[in-house]
Coordinates of C-alpha atoms in Angstrom, one line a residue:
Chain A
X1 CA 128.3 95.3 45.3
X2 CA 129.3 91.7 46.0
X3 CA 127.5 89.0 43.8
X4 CA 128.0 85.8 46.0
X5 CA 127.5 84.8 49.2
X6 CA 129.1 82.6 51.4
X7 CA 127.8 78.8 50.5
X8 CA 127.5 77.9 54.0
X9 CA 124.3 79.4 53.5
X10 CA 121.0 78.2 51.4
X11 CA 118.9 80.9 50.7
X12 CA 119.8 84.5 51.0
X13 CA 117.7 87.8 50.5
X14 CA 119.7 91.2 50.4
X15 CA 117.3 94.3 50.3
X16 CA 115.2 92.3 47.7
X17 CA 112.1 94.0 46.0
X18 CA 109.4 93.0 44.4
X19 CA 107.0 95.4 42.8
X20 CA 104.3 94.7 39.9
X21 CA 103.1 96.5 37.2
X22 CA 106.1 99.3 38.5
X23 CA 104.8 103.0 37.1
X24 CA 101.3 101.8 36.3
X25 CA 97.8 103.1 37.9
X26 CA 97.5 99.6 39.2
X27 CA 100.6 98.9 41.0
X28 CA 101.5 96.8 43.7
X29 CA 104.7 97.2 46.1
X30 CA 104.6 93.2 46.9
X31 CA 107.6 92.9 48.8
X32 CA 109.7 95.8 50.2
X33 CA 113.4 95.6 51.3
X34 CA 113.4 91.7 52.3
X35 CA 116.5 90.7 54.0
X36 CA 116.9 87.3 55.5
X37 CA 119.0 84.6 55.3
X38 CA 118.4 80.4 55.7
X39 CA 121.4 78.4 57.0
X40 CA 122.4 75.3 54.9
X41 CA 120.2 72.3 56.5
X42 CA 118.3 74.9 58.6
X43 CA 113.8 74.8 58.1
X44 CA 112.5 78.5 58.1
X45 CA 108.4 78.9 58.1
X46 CA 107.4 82.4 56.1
X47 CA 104.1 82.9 57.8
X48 CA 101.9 85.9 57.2
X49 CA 98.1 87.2 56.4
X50 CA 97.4 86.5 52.7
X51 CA 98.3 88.9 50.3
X52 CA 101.8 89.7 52.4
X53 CA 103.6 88.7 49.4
X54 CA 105.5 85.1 50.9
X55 CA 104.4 83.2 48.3
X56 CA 106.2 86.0 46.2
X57 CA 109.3 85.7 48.2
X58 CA 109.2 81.7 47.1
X59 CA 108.9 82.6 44.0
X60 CA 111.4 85.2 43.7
X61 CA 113.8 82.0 45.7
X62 CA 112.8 79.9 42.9
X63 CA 114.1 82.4 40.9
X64 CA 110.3 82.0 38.2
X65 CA 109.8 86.0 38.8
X66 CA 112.6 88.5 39.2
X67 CA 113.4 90.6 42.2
X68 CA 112.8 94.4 41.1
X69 CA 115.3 95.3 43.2
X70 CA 118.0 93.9 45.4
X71 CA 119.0 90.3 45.2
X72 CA 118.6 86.9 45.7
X73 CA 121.3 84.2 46.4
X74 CA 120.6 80.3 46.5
X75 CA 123.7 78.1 46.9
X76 CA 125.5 81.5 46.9
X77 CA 124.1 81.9 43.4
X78 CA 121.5 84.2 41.6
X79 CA 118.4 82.5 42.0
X80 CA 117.6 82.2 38.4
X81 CA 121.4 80.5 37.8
X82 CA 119.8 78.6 40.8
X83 CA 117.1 77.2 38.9
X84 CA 118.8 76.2 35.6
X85 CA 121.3 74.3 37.8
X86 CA 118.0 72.5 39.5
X87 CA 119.6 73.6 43.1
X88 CA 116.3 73.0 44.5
X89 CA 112.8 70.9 43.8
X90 CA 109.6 72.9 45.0
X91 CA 106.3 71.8 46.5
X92 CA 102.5 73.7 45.8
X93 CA 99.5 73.6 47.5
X94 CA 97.9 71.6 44.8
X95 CA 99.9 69.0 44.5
X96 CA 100.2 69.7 40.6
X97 CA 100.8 65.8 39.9
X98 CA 100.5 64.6 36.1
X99 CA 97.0 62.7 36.0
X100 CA 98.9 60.8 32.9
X101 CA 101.7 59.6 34.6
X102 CA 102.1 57.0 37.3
X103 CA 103.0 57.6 40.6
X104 CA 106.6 56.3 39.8
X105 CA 106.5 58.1 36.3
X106 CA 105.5 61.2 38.2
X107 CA 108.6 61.1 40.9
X108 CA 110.8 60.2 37.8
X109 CA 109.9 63.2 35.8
X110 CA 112.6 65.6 36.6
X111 CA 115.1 62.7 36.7
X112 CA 113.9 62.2 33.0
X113 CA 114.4 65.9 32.0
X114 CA 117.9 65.3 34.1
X115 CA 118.7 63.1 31.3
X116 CA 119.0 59.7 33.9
X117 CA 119.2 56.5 32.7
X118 CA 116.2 54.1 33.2
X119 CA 117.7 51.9 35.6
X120 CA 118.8 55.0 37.5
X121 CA 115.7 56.2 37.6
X122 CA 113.8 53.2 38.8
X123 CA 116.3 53.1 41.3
X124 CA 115.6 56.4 42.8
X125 CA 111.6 56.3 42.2
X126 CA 111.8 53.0 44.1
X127 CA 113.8 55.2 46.9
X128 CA 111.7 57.8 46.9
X129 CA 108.1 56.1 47.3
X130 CA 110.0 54.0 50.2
X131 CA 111.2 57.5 52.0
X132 CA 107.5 59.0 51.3
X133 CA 106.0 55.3 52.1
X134 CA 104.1 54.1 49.1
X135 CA 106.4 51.7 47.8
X136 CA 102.8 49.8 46.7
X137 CA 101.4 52.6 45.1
X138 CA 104.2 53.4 41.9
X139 CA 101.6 51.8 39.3
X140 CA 98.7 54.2 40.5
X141 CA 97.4 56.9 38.3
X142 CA 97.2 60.3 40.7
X143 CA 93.6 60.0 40.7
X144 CA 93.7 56.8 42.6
X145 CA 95.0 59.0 45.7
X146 CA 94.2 60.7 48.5
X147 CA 94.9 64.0 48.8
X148 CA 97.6 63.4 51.5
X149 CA 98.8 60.2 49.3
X150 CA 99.1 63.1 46.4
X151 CA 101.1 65.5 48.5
X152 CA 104.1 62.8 49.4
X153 CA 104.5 62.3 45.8
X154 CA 105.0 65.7 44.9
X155 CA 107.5 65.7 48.2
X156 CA 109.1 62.7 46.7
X157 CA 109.2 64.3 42.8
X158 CA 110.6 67.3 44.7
X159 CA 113.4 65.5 46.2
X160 CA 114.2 63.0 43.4
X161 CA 117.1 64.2 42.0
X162 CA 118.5 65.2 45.4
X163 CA 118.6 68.6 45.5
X164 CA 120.0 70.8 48.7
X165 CA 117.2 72.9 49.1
X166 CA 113.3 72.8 49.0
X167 CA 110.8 75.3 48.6
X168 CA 107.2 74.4 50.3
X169 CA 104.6 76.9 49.5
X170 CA 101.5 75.9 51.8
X171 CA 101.6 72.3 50.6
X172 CA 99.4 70.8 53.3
X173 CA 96.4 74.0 52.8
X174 CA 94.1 71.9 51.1
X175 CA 94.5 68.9 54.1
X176 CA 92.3 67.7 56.3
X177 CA 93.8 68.3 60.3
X178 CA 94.1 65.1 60.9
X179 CA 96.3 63.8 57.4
X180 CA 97.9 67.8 58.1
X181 CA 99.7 66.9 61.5
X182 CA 100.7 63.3 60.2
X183 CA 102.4 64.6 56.9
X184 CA 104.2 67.1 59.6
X185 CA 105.8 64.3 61.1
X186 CA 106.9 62.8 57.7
X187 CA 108.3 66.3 56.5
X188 CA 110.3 66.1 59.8
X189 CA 111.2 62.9 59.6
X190 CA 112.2 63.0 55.8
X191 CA 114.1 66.5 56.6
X192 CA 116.0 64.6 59.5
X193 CA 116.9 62.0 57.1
X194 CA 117.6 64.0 53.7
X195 CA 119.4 66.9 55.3
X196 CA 117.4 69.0 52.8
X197 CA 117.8 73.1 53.7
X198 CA 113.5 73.8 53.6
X199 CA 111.9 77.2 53.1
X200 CA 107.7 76.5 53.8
X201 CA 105.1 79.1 53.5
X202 CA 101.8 78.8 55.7
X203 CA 99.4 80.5 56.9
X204 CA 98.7 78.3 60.2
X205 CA 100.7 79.3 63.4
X206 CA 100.8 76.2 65.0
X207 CA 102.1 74.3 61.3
X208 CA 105.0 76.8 61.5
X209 CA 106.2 77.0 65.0
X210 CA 105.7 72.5 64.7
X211 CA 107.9 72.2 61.9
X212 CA 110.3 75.2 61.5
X213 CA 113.7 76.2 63.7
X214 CA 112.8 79.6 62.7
X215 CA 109.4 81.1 62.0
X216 CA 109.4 84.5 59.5
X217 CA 106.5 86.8 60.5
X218 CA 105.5 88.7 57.6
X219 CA 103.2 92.0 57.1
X220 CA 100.8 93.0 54.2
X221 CA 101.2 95.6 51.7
X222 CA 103.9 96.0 51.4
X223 CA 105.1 92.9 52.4
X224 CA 107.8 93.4 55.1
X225 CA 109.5 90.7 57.9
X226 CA 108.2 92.1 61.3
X227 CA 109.4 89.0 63.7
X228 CA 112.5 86.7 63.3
X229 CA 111.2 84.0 65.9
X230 CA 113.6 81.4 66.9
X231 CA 111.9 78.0 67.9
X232 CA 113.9 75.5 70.1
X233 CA 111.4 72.7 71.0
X234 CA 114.2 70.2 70.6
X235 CA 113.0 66.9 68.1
X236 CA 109.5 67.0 67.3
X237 CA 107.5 64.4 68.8
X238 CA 103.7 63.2 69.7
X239 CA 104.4 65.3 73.0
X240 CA 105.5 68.8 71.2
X241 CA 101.9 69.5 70.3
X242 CA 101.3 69.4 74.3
X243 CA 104.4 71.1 75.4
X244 CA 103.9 74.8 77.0
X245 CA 106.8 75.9 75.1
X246 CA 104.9 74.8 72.0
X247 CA 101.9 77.3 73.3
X248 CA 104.5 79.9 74.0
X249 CA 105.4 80.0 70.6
X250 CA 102.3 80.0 69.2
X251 CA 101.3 83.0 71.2
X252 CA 104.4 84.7 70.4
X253 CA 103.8 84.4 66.4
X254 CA 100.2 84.9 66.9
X255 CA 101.0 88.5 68.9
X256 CA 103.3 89.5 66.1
X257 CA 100.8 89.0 63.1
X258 CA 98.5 90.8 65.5
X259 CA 100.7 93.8 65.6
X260 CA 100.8 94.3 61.7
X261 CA 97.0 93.0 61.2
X262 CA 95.3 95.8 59.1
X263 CA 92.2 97.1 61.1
Chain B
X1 CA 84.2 45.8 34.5
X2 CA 82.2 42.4 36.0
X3 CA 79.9 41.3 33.6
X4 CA 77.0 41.8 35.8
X5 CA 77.9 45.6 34.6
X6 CA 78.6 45.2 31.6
X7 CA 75.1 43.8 31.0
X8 CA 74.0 46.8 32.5
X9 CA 75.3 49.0 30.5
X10 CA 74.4 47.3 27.3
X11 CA 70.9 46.4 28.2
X12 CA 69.1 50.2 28.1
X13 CA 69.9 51.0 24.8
X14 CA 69.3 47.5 22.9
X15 CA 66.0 47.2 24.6
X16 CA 65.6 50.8 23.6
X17 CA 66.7 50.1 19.7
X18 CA 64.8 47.0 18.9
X19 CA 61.8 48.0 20.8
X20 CA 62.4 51.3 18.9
X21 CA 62.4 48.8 15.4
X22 CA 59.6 46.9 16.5
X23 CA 57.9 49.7 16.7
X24 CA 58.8 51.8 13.7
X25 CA 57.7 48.0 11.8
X26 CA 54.2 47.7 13.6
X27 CA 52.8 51.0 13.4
X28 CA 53.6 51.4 9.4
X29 CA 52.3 47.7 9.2
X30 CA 49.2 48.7 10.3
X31 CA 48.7 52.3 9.4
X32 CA 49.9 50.7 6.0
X33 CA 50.8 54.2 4.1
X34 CA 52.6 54.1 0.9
X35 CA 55.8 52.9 0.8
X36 CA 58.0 55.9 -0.5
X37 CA 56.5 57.7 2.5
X38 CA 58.7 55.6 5.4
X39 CA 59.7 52.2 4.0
X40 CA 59.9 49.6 6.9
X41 CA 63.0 48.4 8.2
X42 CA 62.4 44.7 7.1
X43 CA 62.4 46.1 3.4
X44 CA 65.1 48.4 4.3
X45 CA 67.1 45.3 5.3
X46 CA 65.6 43.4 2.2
X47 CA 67.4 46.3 0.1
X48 CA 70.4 45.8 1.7
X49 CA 70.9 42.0 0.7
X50 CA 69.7 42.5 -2.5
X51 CA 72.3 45.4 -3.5
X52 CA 74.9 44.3 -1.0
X53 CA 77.8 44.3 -3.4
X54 CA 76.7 47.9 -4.7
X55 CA 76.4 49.3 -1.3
X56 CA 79.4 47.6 0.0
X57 CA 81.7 49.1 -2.5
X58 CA 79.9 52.5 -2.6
X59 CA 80.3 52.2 1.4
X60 CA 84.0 51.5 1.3
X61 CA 85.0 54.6 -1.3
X62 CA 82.8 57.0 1.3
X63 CA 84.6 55.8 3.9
X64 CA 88.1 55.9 2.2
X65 CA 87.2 59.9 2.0
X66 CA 85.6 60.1 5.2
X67 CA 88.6 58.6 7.2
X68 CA 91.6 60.0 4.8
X69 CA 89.8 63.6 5.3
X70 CA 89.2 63.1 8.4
X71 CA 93.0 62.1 9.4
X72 CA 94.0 64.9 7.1
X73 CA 92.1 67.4 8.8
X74 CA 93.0 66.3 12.5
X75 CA 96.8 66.3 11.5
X76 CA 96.5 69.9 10.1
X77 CA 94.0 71.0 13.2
X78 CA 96.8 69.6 15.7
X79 CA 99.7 71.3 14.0
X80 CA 98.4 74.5 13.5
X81 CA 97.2 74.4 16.9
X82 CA 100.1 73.7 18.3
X83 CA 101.9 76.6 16.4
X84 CA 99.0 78.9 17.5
X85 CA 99.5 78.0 21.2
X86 CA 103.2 78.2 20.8
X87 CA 104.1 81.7 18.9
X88 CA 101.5 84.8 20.0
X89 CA 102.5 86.0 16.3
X90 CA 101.1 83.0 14.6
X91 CA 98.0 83.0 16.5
X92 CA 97.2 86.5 15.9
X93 CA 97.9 85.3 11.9
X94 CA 95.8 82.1 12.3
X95 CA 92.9 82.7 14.5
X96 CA 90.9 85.4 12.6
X97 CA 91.4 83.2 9.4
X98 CA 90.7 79.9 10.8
X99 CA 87.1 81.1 12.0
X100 CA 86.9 83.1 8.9
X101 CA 87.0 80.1 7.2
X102 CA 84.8 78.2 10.2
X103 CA 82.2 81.1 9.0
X104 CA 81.7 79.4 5.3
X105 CA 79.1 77.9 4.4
X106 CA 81.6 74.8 3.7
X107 CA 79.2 72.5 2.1
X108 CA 78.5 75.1 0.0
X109 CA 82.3 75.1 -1.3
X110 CA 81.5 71.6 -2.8
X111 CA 80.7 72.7 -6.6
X112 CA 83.3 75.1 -6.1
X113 CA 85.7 72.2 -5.3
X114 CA 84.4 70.0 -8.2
X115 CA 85.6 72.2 -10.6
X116 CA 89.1 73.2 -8.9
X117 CA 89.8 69.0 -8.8
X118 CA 88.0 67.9 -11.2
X119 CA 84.1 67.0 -11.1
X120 CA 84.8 63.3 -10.7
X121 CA 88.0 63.2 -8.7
X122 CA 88.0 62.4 -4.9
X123 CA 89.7 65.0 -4.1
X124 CA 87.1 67.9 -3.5
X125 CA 85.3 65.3 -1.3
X126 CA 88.1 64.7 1.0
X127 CA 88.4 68.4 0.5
X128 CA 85.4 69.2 1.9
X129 CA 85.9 66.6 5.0
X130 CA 89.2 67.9 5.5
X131 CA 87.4 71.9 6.2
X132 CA 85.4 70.6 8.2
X133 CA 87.0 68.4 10.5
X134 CA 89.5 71.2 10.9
X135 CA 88.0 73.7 12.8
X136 CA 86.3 71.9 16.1
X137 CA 90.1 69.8 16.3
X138 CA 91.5 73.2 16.1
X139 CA 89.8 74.9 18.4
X140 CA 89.4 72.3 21.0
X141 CA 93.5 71.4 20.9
X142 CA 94.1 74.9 21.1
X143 CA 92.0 74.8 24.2
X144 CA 93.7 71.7 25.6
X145 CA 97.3 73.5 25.3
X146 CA 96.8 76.5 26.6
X147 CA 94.6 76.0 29.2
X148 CA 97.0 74.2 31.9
X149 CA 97.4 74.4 35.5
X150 CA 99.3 77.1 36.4
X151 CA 101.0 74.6 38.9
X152 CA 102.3 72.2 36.7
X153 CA 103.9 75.2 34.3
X154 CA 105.6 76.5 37.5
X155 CA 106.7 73.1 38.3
X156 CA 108.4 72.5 34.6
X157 CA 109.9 75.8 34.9
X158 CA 111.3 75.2 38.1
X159 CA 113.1 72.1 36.3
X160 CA 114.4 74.4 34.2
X161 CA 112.6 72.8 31.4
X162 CA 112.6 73.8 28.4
X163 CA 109.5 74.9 25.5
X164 CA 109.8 71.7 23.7
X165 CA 109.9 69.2 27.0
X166 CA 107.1 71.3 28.3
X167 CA 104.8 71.4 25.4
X168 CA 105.7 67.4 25.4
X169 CA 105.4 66.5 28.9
X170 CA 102.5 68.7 29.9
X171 CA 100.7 71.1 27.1
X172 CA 100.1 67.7 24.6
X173 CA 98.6 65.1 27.5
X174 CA 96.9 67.9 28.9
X175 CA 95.0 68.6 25.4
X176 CA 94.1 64.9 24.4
X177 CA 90.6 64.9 26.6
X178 CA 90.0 67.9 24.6
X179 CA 91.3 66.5 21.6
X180 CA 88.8 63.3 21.7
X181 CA 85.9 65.5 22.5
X182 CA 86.6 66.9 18.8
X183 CA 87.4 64.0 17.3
X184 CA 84.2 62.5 18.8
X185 CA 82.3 65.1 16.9
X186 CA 84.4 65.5 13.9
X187 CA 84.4 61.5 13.3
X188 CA 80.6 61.9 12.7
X189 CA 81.1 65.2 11.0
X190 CA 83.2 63.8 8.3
X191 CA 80.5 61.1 7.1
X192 CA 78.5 63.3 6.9
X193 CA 80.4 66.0 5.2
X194 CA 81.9 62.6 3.3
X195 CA 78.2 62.2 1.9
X196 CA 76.6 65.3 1.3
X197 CA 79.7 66.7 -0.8
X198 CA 79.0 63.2 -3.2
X199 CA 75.4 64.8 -3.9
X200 CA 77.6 67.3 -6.2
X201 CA 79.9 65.0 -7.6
X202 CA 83.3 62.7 -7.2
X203 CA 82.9 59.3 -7.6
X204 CA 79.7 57.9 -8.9
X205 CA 80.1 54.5 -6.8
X206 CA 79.9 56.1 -3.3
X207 CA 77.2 56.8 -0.9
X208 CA 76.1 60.1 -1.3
X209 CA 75.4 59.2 -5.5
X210 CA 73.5 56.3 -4.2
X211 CA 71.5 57.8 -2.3
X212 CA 70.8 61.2 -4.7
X213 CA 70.2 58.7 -7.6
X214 CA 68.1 56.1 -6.1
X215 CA 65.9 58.7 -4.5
X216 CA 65.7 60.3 -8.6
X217 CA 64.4 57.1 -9.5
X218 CA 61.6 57.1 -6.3
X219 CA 63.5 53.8 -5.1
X220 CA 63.6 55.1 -1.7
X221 CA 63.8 52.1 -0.1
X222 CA 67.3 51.7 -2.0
X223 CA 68.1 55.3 -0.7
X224 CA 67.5 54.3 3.1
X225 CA 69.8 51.4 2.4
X226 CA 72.6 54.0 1.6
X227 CA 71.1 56.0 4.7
X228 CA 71.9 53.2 6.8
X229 CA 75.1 51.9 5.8
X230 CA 76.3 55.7 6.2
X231 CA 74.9 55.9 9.9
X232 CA 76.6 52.3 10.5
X233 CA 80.0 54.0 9.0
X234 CA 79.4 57.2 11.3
X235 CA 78.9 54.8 14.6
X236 CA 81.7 52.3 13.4
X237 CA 84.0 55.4 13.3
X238 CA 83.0 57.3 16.5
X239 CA 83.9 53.8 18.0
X240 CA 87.1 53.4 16.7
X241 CA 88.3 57.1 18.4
X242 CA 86.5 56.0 21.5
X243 CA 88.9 52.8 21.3
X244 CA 92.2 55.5 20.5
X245 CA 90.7 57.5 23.6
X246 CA 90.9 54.5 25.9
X247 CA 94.2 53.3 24.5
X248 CA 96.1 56.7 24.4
X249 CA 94.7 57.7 28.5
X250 CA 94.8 54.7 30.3
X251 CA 94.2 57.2 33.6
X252 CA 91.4 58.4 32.0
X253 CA 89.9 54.8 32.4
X254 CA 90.7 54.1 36.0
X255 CA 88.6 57.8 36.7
X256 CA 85.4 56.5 34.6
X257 CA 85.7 53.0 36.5
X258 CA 85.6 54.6 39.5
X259 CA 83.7 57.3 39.4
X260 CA 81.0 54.4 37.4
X261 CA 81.4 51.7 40.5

């Protein structure tokens, strides 16, 4: 079996498995035989009902559980190599900020475990919270912010130290819709800009077919990929949301998690 | 804070404490029962001038045990806390033992401890603070480090940080709210531990002999004395950790602020 793939692309699954508590009364085929693979600068939307395991296939990208079976390549890597050679920064749902750091201490962790020099740091931080535009919030304690305010800064921490690839799982869930569609636009823009290769798990249809090139339709128990959806809407704009192809989309996604819903 | 609020704040519970004196004075004024009963605070007081250099010193070796005993026992409850959250093996060593220990009567050890160190030595008072103070720091750190958002652990390991940088970065802030709460309690605790272990012995110029001997003699208007200058000692040190709290999470101060506006 071959142990690299080529580097032209980000993230690649070959017949990857996940299964917990293997041989036990209680266990749980998560993910069966996932195979997919996410072109270098290329933004890929895992969508599925919950329990479908796509939060597992992050995980298994970020390389913080192993595959059972199968493998997983990032940066033509093994994912855990992956990790310890920080090839990508990762986003949550809760924006798991450090209430005792500052906004600008916060995006400057990983640069400090990264072993940066202070003036390199500030440098960056002062980058960062200009891409994610809250150059005049870097002296705030999280607390002080919004919930949308909270989610760019873990976007900027994640992007700090420049890494090729991000991994989004659901990071705008706990948004309202109105803060939800504007950090859209800023994940667009700052992916236009940044060049970043971006994996993002959701559960809304019309999040995935705004954002992604290619939307992953996934299927519960075990989890499986049932649709590879290309989405060509050309730049995303104010007018996307209005555009038929837009509601094409949407319908096509929507008909493929119908197909594998459990009845 | 404006001062408007800061008024505010102060207001309730001074109105509350001399009205509460005023009080305490009038009613024993007038119901007039014997003195040994409930002295008044304006004799109380009296006592206090009168002995000052007496309490004073006795006041300063009490506190000298209370705060060394009570550093003493938050450095040990911190460490072995942090060795309990960090190695499964330890814990299962620790745990059992340290509530064991919780399960004492710990006062109780204070004879015990005057003849291990000597019956006039220091050392079985700060001893006894030391027990004490122990277990709630223990338990609440404990708390504090292992009980951290799953997120953020993900987050450091997706860093590819290590044990050290995590326990430093995330496990140790995370634990100081706990860490305060005990120390709130345990600052109180070791006056009071500080005081009744000096019924049983240690130094004869501290407040817990004071108090046992003036009480002997039925000066118990000399024993309130001691009474209060302990309490003022228990106050003064809960104050100084609520200072440390406010110094050591400045974040913590934006959230009362603004959850207080």
């Amino acid at each position: 079996m071959s142990t690299s793939a080529p580097v032209s692309v980000a993230v690649e699954a070959r017949a990857a498995s996940k299964i917990f508590s293997r041989g036990k009364p209680n266990q749980v085929v998560a993910l069966e035989s996932i195979n997919l693979s996410v072109r270098q600068g290329g933004f890929v939307a895992l969508i599925g009902p919950s329990g479908c395991g796509k939060s597992t296939l992050l995980r298994l990208m970020a390389g913080l559980v192993p595959a059972t079976e199968g493998e997983i390549f990032v940066n033509g890597k093994a994912a855990d190599q992956a990790r310890r050679d920080r090839d990508y920064g990762m986003a949550f749902q809760s924006a798991s900020l450090f209430d005792w750091r500052t906004v600008t201490r916060n995006i400057e962790l990983p640069l400090e475990l990264l072993g940066w020099s202070k003036d390199q740091r500030s440098k960056r931080s002062a980058e960062m919270l200009d891409l994610v535009q809250l150059s005049d919030f870097g002296d705030h304690y999280p607390n002080q912010l919004s919930g949308g305010m909270q989610q760019r800064v873990a976007i900027a921490r994640a992007l700090s130290f420049k890494p090729s690839i991000l991994l989004m799982d659901e990071p705008f869930g706990a948004l309202d819709e109105m803060t939800r569609e504007h950090m859209q636009a800023e994940l667009l823009r700052i992916w236009e800009d940044t060049q970043t290769s971006v994996v993002f798990v959701t559960h809304s249809i019309p999040e995935a077919v705004f954002l992604a090139q290619r939307v992953i339709v996934m299927s519960p128990r075990p989890g499986r990929i049932v649709a590879d959806i290309d989405v060509d809407l050309g730049p995303r704009g104010f007018g996307t949301r209005e555009d038929p192809e837009f509601f094409n989309k949407i319908t096509e996604v929507r008909e493929a998690l119908r197909a594998v819903e459990v009845p | 804070m404006t001062n408007h609020a800061r008024l505010r704040a102060i207001a309730p519970p001074l109105v509350v404490g001399v009205g509460g004196l005023a009080l305490w004075e009038l009613v024993l004024t007038v119901l007039n029962p014997k003195a040994f009963v409930l002295p008044r605070p304006s004799v109380i007081a009296g006592k206090v001038v009168e002995q000052w250099s007496t309490i004073i010193t006795a006041t300063t070796n009490t506190g000298f045990i209370a705060v060394t005993g009570l550093i003493a026992g938050a450095l040990l409850g911190i460490m072995v806390a942090i060795l309990v959250s960090r190695f499964q093996i330890v814990s299962e060593a620790v745990t059992p033992l340290a509530v064991a220990v919780n399960a004492i009567p710990i006062i109780a050890l204070a004879p015990i401890f005057n003849f291990w160190f000597g019956l006039r030595s220091p050392r079985s008072n700060q001893g006894i603070v030391v027990l004490l103070v122990f277990f709630p720091v223990f338990v609440n750190s404990v708390r504090g480090l292992t009980e951290v958002h799953r997120g953020q652990l993900d987050l450091m390991e997706s860093f590819a940080a290590s044990t050290w940088e995590t326990l430093k970065e995330v496990r140790i802030p995370n634990a100081l709210p706990y860490l305060f709460t005990s120390l709130k309690i345990a600052s109180s605790l070791a006056v009071i531990a500080a005081i009744v272990a000096e019924y049983f012995g240690g130094d004869q110029a501290a407040l817990g002999q004071l108090i046992v001997q003036q009480a002997a003699l039925s000066r118990y208007s000399s024993a309130w004395a001691g009474v209060l200058a302990g309490t003022l000692m228990g106050m003064a040190l809960y104050l100084v950790v609520v200072g440390l709290e406010r110094w050591f999470m400045p974040w913590r101060v934006t959230e009362i602020e603004r959850s207080g506006s």
